Coordinates of C-alpha atoms in Angstrom, one line a residue:
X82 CA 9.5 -23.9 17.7
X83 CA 11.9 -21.3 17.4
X84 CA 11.5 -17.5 15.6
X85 CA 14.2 -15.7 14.6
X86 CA 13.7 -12.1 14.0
X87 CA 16.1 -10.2 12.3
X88 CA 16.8 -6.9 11.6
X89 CA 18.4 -3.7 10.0
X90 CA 17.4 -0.1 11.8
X91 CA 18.6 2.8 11.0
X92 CA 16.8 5.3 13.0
X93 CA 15.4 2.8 15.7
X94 CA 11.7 2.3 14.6
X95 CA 12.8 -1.1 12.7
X96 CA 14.5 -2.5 16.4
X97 CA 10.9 -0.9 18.1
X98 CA 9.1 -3.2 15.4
X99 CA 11.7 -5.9 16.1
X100 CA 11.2 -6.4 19.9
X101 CA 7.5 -5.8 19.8
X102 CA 7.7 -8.5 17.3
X103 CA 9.8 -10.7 19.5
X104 CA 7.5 -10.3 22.5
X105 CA 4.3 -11.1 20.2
X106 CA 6.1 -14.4 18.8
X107 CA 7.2 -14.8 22.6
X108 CA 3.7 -14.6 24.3
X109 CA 2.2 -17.1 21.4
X110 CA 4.8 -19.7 23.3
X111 CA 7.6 -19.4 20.6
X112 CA 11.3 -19.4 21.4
X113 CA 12.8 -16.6 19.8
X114 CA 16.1 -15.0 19.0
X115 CA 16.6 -11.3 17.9
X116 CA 19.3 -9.8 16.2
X117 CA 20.5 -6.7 14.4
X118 CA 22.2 -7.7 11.5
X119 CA 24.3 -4.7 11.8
X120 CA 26.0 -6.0 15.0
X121 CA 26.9 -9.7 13.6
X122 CA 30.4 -10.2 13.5
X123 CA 29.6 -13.4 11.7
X124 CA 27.4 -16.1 10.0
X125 CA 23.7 -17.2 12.1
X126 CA 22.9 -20.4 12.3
X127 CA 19.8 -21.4 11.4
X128 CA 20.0 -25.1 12.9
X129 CA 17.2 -24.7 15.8
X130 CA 15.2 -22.1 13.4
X131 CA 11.6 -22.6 12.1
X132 CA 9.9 -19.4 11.2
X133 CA 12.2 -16.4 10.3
X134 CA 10.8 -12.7 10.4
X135 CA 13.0 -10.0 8.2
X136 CA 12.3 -6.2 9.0
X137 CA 14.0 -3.7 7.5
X138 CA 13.8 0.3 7.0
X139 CA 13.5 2.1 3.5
X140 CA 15.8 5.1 3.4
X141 CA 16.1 7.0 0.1
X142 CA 14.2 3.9 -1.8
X143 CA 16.3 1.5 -0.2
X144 CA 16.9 -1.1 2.4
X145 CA 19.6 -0.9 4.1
X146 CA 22.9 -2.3 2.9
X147 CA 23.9 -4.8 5.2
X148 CA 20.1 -5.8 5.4
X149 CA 20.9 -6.9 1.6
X150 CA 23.8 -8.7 2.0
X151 CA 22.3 -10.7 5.1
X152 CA 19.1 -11.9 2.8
X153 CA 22.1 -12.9 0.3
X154 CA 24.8 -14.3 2.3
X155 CA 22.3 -16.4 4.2
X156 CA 20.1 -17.0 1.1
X157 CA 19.7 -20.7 1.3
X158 CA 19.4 -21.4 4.6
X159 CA 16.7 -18.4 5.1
X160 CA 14.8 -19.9 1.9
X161 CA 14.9 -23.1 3.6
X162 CA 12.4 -21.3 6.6
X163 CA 8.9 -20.1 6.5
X164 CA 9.5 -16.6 6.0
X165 CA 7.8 -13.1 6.6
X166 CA 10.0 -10.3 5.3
X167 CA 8.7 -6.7 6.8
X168 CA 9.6 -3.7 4.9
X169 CA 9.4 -0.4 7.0
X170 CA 8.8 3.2 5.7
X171 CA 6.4 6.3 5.7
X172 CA 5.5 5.8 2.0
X173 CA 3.9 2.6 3.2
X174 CA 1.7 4.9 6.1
X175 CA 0.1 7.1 3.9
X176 CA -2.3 5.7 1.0
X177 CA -0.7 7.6 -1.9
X178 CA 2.5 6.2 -0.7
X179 CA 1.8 2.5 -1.1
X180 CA 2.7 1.9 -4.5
X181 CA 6.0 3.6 -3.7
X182 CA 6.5 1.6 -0.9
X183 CA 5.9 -1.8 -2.6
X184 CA 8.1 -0.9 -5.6
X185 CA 10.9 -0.4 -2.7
X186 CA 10.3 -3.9 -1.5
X187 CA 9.8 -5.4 -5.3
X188 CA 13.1 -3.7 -6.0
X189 CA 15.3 -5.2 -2.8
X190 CA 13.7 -8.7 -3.5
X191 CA 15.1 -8.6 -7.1
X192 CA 18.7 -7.6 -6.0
X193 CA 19.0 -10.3 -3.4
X194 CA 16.8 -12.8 -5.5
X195 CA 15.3 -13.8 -1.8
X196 CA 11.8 -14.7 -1.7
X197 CA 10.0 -14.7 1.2
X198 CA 6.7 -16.5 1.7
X199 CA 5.0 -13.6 3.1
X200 CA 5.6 -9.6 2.8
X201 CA 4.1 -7.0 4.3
X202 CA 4.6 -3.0 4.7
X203 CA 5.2 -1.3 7.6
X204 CA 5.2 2.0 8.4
X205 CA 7.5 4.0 10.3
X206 CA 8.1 6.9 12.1
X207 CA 9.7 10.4 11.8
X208 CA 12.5 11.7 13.9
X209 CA 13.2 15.1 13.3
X210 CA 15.7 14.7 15.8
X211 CA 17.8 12.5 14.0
X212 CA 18.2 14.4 10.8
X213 CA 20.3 17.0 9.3
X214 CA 18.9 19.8 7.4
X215 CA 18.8 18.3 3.9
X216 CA 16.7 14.8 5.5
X217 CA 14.6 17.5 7.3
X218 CA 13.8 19.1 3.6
X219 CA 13.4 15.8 1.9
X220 CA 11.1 14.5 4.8
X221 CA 8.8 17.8 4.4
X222 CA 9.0 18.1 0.6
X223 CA 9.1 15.0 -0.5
X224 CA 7.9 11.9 2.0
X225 CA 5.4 13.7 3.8
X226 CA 4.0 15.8 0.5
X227 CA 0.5 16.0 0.3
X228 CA 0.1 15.0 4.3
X229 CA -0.8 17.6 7.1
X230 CA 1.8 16.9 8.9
X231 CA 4.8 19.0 9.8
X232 CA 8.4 16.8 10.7
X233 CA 9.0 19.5 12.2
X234 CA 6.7 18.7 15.3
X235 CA 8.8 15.9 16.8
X236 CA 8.3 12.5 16.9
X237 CA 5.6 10.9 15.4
X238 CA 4.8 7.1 15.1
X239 CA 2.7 5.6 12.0
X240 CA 3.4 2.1 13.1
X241 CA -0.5 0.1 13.2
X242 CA 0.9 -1.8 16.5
X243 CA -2.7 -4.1 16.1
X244 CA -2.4 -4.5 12.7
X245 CA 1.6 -5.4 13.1
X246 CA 0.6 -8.3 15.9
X247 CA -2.0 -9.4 13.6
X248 CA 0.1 -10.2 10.5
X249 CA 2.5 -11.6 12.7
X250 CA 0.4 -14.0 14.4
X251 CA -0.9 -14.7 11.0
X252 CA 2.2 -15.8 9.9
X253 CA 3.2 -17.9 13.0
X254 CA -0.5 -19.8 13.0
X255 CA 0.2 -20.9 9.5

């Protein structure tokens, strides 16, 4: 059986997620195939594909873009597939953030009318490193409110690797 995983990233957590994922679906004796839907210079086939796995980032309440138009120029065929769609953000590490995160999720499903047979949130990571001055702000005021945590510190990974592996191998043993 063959896995695709496929992905948006914007800061790199999402391709981190996306080749743990493949390794995961990999060691549970799956052929798999990873892309970055960023980098296609055209349309996937989906021939040889069973199981499809969809990961993308939330910035500013939404996934990215060409993440969107993947899900729609690919609807059919993707719909065809057992499908897990992963959507990646801090919102979705913090408690108080969860609702947020899933309206996010609710929202990008209903713009590409894709539906998945299995969601989950992820969540991210900050990289002060890769932001200007007003992401730094909006990070720190608005993302992280309410959390004792400074963006300012460096990197800092919310990820739940075991939990991540879990509801992946979850969705392949079904």
């Amino acid at each position: 059986m063959t896995v695709l995983i496929a992905y948006g990233t914007i800061e790199g957590q999402t391709a981190k997620i996306s080749r743990f994922i493949n390794k995961v679906a990999f060691g549970a004796g799956y052929e798999t195939r990873l892309i970055d839907v960023d980098q296609l210079a055209g349309p996937v086939s989906l021939e040889d594909v069973d199981h499809v796995i969809l990961a993308a980032p939330v910035h500013e309440r939404r996934h990215p873009k060409p993440f969107e138009e993947f899900l729609e120029r690919h609807h059919d065929t993707l719909s065809a597939r057992r499908s897990l769609l992963l959507s990646v953000s801090l919102k979705a590490a913090f408690q108080k953030g969860q609702e947020d995160a899933r309206d996010y999720l609710t929202e990008m499903l209903m713009r590409t009318n894709f539906e998945p047979d299995a969601t989950a949130l992820v969540a991210g990571a900050v990289r002060p490193d890769s932001y200007g001055y007003f992401e730094r702000e909006i990070v720190q005021h608005v993302v992280m409110l309410g959390q004792k945590i400074d963006p300012r510190d460096g990197l800092r990974e919310f990820t739940d690797w075991d939990a991540l592996k879990t509801t992946v191998t979850a969705f392949l043993g079904d």
